[in-house]
Short mmCIF file of C-alpha atoms in Angstrom, two decimals:
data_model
loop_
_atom_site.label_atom_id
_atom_site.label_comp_id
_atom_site.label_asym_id
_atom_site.label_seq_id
_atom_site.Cartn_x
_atom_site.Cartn_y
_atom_site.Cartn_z
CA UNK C 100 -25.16 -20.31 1.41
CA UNK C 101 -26.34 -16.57 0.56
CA UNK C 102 -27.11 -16.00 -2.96
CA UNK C 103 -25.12 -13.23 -5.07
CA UNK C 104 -26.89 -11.63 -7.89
CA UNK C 105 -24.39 -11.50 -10.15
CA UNK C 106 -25.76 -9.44 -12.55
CA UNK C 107 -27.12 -6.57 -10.69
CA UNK C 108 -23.56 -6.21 -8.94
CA UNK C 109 -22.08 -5.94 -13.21
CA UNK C 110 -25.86 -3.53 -13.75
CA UNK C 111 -26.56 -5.79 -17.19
CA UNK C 112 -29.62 -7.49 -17.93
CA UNK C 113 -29.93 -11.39 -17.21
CA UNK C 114 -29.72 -11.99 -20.69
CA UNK C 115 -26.97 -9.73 -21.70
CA UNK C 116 -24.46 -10.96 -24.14
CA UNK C 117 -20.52 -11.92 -23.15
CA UNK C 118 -19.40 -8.51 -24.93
CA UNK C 119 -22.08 -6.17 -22.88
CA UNK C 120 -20.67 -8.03 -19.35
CA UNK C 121 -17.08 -7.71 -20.44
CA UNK C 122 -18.07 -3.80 -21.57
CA UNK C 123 -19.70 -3.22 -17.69
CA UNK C 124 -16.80 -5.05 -16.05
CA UNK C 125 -14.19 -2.85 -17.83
CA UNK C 126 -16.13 -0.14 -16.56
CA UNK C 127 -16.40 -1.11 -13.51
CA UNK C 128 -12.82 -2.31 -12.97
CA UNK C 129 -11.68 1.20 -14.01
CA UNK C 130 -13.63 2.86 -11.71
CA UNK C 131 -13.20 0.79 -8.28
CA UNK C 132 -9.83 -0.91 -8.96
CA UNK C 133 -8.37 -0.52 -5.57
CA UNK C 134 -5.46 0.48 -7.28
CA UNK C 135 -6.74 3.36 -9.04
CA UNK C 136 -9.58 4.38 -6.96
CA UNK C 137 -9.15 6.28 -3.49
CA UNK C 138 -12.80 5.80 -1.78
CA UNK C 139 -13.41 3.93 0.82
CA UNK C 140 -14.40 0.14 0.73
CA UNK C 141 -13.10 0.12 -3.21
CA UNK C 142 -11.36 -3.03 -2.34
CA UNK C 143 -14.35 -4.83 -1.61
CA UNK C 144 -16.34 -3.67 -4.20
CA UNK C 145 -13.78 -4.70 -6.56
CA UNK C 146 -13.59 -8.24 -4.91
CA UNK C 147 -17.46 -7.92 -5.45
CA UNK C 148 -17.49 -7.23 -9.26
CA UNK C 149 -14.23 -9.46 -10.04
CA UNK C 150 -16.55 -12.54 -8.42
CA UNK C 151 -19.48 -11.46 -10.83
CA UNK C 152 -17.29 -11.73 -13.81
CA UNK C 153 -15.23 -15.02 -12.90
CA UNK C 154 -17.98 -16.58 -13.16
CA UNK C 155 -20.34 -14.89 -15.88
CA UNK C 156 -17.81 -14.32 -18.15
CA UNK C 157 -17.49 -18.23 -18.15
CA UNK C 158 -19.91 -19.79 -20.34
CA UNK C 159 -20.08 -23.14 -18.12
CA UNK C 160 -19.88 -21.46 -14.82
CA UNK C 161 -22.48 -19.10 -16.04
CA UNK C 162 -24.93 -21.93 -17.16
CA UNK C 163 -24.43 -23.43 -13.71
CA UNK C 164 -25.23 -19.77 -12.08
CA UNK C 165 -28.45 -19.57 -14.42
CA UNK C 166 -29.75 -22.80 -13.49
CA UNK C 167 -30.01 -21.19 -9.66
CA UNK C 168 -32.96 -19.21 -11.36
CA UNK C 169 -33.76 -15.15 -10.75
CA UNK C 170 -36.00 -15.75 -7.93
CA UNK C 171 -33.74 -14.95 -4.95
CA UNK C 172 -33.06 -12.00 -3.59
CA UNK C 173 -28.89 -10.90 -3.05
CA UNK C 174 -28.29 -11.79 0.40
CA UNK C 175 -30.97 -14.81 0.94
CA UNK C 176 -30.02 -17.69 1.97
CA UNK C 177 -30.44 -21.15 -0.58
CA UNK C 178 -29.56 -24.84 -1.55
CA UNK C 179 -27.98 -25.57 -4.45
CA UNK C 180 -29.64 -28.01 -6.73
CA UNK C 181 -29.14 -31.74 -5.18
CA UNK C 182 -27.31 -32.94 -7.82
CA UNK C 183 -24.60 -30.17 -7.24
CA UNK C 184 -23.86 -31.46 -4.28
CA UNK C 185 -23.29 -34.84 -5.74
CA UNK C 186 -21.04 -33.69 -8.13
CA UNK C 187 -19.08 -31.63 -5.67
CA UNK C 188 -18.99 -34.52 -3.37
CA UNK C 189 -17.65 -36.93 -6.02
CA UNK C 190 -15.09 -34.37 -6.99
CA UNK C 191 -13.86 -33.70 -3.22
CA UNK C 192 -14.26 -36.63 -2.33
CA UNK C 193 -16.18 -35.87 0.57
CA UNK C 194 -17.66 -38.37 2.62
CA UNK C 195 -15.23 -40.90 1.44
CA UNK C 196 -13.02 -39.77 4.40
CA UNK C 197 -13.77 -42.04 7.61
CA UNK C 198 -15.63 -39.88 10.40
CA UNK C 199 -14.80 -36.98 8.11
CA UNK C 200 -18.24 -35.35 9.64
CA UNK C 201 -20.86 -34.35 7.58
CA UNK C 202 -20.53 -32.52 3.98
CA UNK C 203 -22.46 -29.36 3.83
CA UNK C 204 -22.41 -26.26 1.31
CA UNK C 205 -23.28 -24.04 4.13
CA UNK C 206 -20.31 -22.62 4.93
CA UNK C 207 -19.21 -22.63 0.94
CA UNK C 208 -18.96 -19.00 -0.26
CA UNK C 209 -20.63 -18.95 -3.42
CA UNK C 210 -17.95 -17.90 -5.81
CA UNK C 211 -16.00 -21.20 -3.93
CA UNK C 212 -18.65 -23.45 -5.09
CA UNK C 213 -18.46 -22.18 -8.35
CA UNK C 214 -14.64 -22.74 -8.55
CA UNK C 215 -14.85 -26.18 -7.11
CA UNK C 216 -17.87 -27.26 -9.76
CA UNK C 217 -16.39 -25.99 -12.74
CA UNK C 218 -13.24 -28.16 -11.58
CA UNK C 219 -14.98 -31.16 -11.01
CA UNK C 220 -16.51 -30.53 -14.49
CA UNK C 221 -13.56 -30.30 -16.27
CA UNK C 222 -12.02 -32.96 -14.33
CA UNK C 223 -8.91 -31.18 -13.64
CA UNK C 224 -9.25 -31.87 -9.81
CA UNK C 225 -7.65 -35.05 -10.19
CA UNK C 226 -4.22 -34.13 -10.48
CA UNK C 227 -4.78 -30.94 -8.73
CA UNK C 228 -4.31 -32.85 -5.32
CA UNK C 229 -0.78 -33.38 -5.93
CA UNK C 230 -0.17 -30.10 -7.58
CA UNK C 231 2.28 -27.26 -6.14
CA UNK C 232 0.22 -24.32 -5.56
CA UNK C 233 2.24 -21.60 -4.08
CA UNK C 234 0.69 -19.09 -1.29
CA UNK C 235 -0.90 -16.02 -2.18
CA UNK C 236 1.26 -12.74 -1.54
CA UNK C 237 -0.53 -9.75 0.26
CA UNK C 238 -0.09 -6.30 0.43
CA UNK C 239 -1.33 -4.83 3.74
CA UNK C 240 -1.20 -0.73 5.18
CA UNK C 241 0.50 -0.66 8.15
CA UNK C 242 -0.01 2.76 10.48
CA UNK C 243 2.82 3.41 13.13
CA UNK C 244 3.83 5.77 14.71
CA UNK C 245 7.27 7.68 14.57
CA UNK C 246 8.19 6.39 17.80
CA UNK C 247 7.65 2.28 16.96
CA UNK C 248 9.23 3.30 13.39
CA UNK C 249 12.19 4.37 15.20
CA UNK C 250 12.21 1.37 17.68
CA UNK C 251 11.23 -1.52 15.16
CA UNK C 252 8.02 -2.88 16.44
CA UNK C 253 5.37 -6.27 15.66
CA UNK C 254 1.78 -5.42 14.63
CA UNK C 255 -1.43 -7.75 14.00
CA UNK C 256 -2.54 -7.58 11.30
CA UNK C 257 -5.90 -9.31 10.28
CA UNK C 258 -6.79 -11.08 7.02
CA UNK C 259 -8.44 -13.00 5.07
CA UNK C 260 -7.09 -16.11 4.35
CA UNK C 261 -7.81 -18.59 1.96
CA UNK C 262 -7.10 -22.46 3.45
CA UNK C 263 -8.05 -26.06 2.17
CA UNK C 264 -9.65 -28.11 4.83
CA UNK C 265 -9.24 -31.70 4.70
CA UNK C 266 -11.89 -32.19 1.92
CA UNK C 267 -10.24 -30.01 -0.39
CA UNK C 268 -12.66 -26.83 0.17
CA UNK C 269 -10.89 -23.72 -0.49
CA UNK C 270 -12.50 -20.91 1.91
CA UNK C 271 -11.62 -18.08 3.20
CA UNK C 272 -10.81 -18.09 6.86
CA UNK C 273 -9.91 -14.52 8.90
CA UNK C 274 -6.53 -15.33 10.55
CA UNK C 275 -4.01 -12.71 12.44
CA UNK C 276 -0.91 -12.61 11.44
CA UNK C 277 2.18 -10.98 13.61
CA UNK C 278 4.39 -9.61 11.22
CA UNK C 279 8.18 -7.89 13.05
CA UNK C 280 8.99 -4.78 11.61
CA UNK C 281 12.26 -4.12 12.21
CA UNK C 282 13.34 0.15 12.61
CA UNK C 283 14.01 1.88 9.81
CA UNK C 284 10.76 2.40 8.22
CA UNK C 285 9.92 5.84 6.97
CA UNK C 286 6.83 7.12 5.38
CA UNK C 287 5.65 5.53 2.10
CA UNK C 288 8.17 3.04 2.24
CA UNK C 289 7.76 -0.93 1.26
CA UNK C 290 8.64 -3.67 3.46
CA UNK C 291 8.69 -7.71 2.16
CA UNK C 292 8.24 -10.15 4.99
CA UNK C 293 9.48 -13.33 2.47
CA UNK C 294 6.90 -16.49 3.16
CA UNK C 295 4.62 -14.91 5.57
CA UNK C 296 1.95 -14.57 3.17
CA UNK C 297 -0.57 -17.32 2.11
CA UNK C 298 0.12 -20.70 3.05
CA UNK C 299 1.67 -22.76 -0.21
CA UNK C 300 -0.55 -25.92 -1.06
CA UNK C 301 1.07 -29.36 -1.55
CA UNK C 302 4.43 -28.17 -1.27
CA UNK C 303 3.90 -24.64 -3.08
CA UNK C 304 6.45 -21.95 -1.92
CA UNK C 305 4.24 -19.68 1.20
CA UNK C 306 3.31 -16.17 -0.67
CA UNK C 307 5.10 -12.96 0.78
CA UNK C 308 3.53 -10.18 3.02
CA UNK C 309 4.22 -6.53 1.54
CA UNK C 310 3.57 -4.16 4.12
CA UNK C 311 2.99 -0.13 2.79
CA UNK C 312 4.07 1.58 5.81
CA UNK C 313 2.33 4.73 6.71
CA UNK C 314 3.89 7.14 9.45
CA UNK C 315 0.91 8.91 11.87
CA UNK C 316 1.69 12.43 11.67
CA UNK C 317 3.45 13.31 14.89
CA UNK C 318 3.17 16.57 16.58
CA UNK C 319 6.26 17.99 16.40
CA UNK C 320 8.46 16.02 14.11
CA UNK C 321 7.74 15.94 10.44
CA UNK C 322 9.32 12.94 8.58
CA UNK C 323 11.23 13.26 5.16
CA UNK C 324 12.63 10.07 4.06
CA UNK C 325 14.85 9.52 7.67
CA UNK C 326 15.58 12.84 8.24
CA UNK C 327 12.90 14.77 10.73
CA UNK C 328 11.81 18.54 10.92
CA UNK C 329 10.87 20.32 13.64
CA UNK C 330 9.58 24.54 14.15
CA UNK C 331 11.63 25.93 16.79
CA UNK C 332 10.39 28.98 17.89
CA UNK C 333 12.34 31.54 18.87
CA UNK C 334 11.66 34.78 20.55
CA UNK C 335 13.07 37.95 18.44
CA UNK C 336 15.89 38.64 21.15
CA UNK C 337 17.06 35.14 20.94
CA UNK C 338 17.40 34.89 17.13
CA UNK C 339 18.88 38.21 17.22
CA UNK C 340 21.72 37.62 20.14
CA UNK C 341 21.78 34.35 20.04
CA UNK C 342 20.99 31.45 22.68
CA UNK C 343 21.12 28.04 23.52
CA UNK C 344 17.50 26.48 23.66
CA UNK C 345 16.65 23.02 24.35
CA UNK C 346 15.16 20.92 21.32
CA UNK C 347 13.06 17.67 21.63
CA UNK C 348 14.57 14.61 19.69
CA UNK C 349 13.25 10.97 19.61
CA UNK C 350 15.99 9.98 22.04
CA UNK C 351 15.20 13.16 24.40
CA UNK C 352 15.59 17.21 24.63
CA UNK C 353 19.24 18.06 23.14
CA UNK C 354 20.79 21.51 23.71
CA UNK C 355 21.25 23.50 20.77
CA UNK C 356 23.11 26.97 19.85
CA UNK C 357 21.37 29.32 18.28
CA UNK C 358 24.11 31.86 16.29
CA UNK C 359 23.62 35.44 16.56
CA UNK C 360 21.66 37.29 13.76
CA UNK C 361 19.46 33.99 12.77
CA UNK C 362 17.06 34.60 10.55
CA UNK C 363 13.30 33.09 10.80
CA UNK C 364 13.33 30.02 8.02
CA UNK C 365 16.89 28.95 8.49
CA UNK C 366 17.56 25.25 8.83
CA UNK C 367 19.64 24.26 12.05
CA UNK C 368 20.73 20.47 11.64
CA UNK C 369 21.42 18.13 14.69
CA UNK C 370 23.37 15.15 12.97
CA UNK C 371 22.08 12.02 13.16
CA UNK C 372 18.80 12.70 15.75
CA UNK C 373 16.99 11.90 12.57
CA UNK C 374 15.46 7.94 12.17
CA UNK C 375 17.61 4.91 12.00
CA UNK C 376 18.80 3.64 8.72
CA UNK C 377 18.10 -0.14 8.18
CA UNK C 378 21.62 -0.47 6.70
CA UNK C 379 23.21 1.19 9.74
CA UNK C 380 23.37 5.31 10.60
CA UNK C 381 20.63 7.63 11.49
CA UNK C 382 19.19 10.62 9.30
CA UNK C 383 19.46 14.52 10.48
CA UNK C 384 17.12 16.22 12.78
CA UNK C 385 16.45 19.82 11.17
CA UNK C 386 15.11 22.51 13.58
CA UNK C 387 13.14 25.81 11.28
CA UNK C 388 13.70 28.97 12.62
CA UNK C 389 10.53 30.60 13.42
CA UNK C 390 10.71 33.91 14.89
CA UNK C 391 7.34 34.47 17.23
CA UNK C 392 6.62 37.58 18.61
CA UNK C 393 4.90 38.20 22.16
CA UNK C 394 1.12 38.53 21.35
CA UNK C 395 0.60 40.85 24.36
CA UNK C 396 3.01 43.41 25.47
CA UNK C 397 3.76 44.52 28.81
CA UNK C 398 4.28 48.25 29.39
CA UNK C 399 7.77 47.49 30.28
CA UNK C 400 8.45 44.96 26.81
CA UNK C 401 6.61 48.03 24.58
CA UNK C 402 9.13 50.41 26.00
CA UNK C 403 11.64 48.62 25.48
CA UNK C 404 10.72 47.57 21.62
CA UNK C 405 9.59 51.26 21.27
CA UNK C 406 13.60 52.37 22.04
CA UNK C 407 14.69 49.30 19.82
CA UNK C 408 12.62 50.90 16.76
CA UNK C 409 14.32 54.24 17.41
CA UNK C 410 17.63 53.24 17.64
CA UNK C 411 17.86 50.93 15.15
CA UNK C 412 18.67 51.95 11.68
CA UNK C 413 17.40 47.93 10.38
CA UNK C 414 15.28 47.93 7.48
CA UNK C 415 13.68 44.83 6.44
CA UNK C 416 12.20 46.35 3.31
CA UNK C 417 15.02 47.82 1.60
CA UNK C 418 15.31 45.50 -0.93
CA UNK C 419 11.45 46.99 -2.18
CA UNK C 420 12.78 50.18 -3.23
CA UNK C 421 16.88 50.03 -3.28
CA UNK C 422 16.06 48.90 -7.64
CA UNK C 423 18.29 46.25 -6.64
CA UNK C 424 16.97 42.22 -6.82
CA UNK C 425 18.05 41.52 -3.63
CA UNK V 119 20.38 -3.71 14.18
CA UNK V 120 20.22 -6.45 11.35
CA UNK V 121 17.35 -7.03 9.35
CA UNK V 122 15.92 -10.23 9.28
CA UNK V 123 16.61 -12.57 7.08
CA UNK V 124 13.16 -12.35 5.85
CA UNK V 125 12.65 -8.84 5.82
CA UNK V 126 13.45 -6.57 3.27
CA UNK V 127 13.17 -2.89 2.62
CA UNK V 128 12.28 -2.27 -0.67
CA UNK V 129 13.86 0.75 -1.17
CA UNK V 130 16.49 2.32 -3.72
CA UNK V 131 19.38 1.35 -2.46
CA UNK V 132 18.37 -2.41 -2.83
CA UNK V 133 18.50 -4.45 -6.00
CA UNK V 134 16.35 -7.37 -7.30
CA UNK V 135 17.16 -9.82 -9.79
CA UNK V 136 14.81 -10.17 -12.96
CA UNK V 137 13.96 -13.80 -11.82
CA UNK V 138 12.63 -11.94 -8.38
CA UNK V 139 10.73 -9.20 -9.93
CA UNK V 140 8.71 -12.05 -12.29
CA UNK V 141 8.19 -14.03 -8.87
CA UNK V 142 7.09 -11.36 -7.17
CA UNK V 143 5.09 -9.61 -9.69
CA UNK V 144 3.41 -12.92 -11.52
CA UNK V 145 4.93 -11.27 -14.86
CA UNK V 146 6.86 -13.58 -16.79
CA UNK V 147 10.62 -12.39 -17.26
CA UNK V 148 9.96 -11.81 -21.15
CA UNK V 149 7.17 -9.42 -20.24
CA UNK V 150 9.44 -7.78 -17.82
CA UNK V 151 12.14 -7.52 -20.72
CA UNK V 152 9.18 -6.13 -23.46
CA UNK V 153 8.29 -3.31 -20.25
CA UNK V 154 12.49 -2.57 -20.24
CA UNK V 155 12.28 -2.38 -24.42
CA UNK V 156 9.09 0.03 -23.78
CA UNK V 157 11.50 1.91 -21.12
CA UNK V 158 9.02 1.57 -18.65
CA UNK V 159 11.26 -0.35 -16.50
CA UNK V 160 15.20 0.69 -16.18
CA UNK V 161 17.91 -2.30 -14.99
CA UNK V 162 20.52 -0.77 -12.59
CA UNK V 163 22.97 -2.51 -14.47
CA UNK V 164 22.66 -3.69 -18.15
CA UNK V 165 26.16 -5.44 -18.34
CA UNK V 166 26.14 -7.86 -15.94
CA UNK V 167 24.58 -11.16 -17.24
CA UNK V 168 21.12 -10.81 -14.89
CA UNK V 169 19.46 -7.70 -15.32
CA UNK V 170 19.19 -6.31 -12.04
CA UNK V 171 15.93 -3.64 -10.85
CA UNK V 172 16.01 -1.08 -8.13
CA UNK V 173 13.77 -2.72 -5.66
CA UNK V 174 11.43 0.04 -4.58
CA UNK V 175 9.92 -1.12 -7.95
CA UNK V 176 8.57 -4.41 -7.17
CA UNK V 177 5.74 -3.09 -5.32
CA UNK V 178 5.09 -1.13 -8.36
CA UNK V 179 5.59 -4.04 -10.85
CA UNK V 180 3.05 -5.93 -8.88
CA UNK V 181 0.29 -3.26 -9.18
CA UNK V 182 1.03 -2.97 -12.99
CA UNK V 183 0.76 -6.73 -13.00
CA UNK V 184 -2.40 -6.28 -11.08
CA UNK V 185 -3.97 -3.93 -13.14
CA UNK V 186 -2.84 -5.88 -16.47
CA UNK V 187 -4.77 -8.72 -15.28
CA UNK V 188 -7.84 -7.30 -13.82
CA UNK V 189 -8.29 -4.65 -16.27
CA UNK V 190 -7.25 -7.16 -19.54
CA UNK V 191 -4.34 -4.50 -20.52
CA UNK V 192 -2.13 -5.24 -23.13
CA UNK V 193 1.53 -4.59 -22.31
CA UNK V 194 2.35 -1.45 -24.21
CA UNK V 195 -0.48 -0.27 -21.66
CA UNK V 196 0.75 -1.62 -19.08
CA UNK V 197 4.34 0.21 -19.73
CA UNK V 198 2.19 3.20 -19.43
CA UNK V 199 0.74 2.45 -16.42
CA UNK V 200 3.85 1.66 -15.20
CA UNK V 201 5.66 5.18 -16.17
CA UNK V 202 2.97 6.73 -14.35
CA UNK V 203 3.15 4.87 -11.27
CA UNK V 204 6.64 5.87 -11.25
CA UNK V 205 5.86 9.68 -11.68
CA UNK V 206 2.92 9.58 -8.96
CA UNK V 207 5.25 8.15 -6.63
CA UNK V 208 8.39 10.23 -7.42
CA UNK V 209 5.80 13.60 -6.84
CA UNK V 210 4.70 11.97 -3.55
CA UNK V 211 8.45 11.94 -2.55
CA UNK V 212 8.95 15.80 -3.07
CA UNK V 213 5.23 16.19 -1.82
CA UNK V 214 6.42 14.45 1.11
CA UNK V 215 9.80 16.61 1.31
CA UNK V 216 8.29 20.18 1.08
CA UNK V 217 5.67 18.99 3.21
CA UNK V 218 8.10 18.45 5.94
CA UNK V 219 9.87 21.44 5.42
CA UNK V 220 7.04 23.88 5.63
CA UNK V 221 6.74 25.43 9.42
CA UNK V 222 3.19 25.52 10.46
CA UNK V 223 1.78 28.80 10.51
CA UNK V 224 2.00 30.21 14.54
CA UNK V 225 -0.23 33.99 15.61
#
């Protein structure tokens, strides 16, 4: 089992009192709640500092932690005092099982052992074998891409499970879970996979998986709830005359029709080339007018843009001295 | 084209009972009722005999829940941390919405 210094994860001395390791908790908490915080590995560093206080902020679980002594180092390896084993044992009952293989703390996590002792202590265990204990629920960031969110897709996802062997050792175990999203997700949006969470315990009701979907920007679509954007460029002669241009969709290249006299910025909607709706329907595909001009100019295109500017009477800057608001 | 029976979107147009939203969050429904007094949390429809949520806020209900037990809030906090949640995530909607609609710059 590796040892956890407890108190150098919370930064109080050994012998601080219960309101100085609530105080540094608090302050903790605030600061790497994964809820709140946005840097990277919060989660665990939470699960880290959570542990620390489960079990200082107990006095009895404390006591027991104390008795370990200060002399390891975080991260070495130990034995528990002999006589926690016993207790554990008598708790779990482990041993009493027929061939049920050796009992060892090795493979205990720490903050299990704790959990299990301090049960065994306050003798609670014995009805706990027979009590429900529903599954845990998880919340889990999904990345797809606009394509699969489209299509409906099935990811694996890993994590970490807890599970209760046959000698009533709760432990966290990595498992992969495949979890069918069906289409219809868009960005930000929540989805509940009912009983795929943590296993229930003795009957206990499974937890739920919530999965936070997150869309992988795509290269030419831009998502906005199911509807989709897209730039379409057009070259000035088309948005002035007018054309028909081909536009990409998620189903293929559609042909649109460009009206005469578009202006760069106006929205041109293709009906339902958006993403599915899980209730049925599709959102709206919305092509931007962007009006690009040829970077380079060949003697023939200047000429002909040189005639345009003195024929045309067009001024796109009237508005800046006509006094009107337009 | 159906959803499975065990997946749900939780977005607006959905609703969730009060019973679901304390099973799912791990509040207790008179906690959930103190958060509606607070107006914190708004039922779709106050008439009917179950108070009914939108359920795009269960996920939200959950991380207040979360955050009232891991950071020992009391619930008049917690109906503040819930109002907030609500305003980050209605600003990441219109982020999200004039996001898409701005055209990336082309020379």
């Amino acid at each position: 089992m590796k040892y956890k210094d407890y108190y150098a994860t919370l930064g109080v001395e050994r012998g601080a009192d219960a309101d100085t390791i609530k105080k540094a908790y608090r302050k903790l908490a605030q600061k790497h709640h994964p809820d709140v915080s946005k840097e990277a590995g919060a989660e665990e560093k939470f699960k880290d500092i959570a542990e620390a206080y489960q079990t200082l902020k107990d006095p009895e679980k404390r006591a027991a932690y104390d008795q370990l002594g200060s002399s390891y180092e975080a991260g070495q390896e130990f034995r528990p005092p002999p006589d926690w084993e016993r207790q554990f044992r008598e708790r779990h009952g482990a041993g009493a099982a027929p061939g049920g293989g050796s009992f060892s703390f090795d493979d205990l996590d720490l903050s299990d052992l704790f959990e299990g002792l301090s049960r065994a202590r306050r003798g609670a265990g014995r009805g706990g074998a027979s009590m429900k204990i529903p599954g845990e629920d998880y919340e889990v960031t999904v990345h797809l891409s606009l394509e699969d969110a489209a299509r409906g897709t099935q990811v694996d996802l890993s994590l970490g499970v807890p599970e209760m062997d046959d000698q009533g050792r709760v432990r966290h175990v990595p498992k992969t879970i495949k979890a069918r999203i069906p289409k219809g997700a868009t960005d930000g949006q929540r989805l509940r996979l009912r009983g795929q969470g943590g296993r229930g315990l003795n009957g206990g009701a499974n937890g739920d998986l919530y999965l936070n979907i997150v869309l992988h920007p795509h290269p030419l679509f831009r998502p906005d709830g199911h509807d989709l954007y897209i730039d379409l460029p057009l070259a000035p002669w088309e948005a002035a005359l007018g054309a028909t241009v081909e536009v990409p969709t998620l189903g293929g290249a559609v042909n649109l029709k460009v009206p005469p006299g578009t202006a760069a910025g106006r929205k041109l909607r293709l009906g339902r080339k958006g993403l599915p709706k899980p209730g049925g329907g599709e959102g709206d595909l919305y092509a931007i007018v962007q009006i690009v001009n040829p970077t380079v100019l060949n003697e023939r295109e200047r000429e002909l843009f040189g005639e345009l500017a003195r024929a045309s009477h067009f001024n796109p800057r009237g508005h800046f001295t006509g006094g009107g608001h337009g | 084209m159906a959803e499975q029976d065990d997946a749900v979107w939780l977005h607006t147009g959905a609703q969730v009972t009060i019973v679901e939203l304390a099973r799912a969050s791990g509040l207790g429904e008179e906690a959930l009722r103190e958060l509606v007094e607070f107006g914190a949390l708004v039922p779709v429809a106050v008439e009917t005999s179950e108070w009914c949520f939108s359920a795009e806020c269960v996920v939200r209900v959950r991380t207040a829940a979360r955050l009232k037990a891991d950071l020992e809030l009391e619930t008049p906090a917690v109906a503040l941390v819930l109002t907030y949640l609500e305003r980050i995530q209605r600003l990441e909607t219109e982020l999200r919405h004039l996001r898409a609609q701005l055209t990336a710059p082309r020379r």
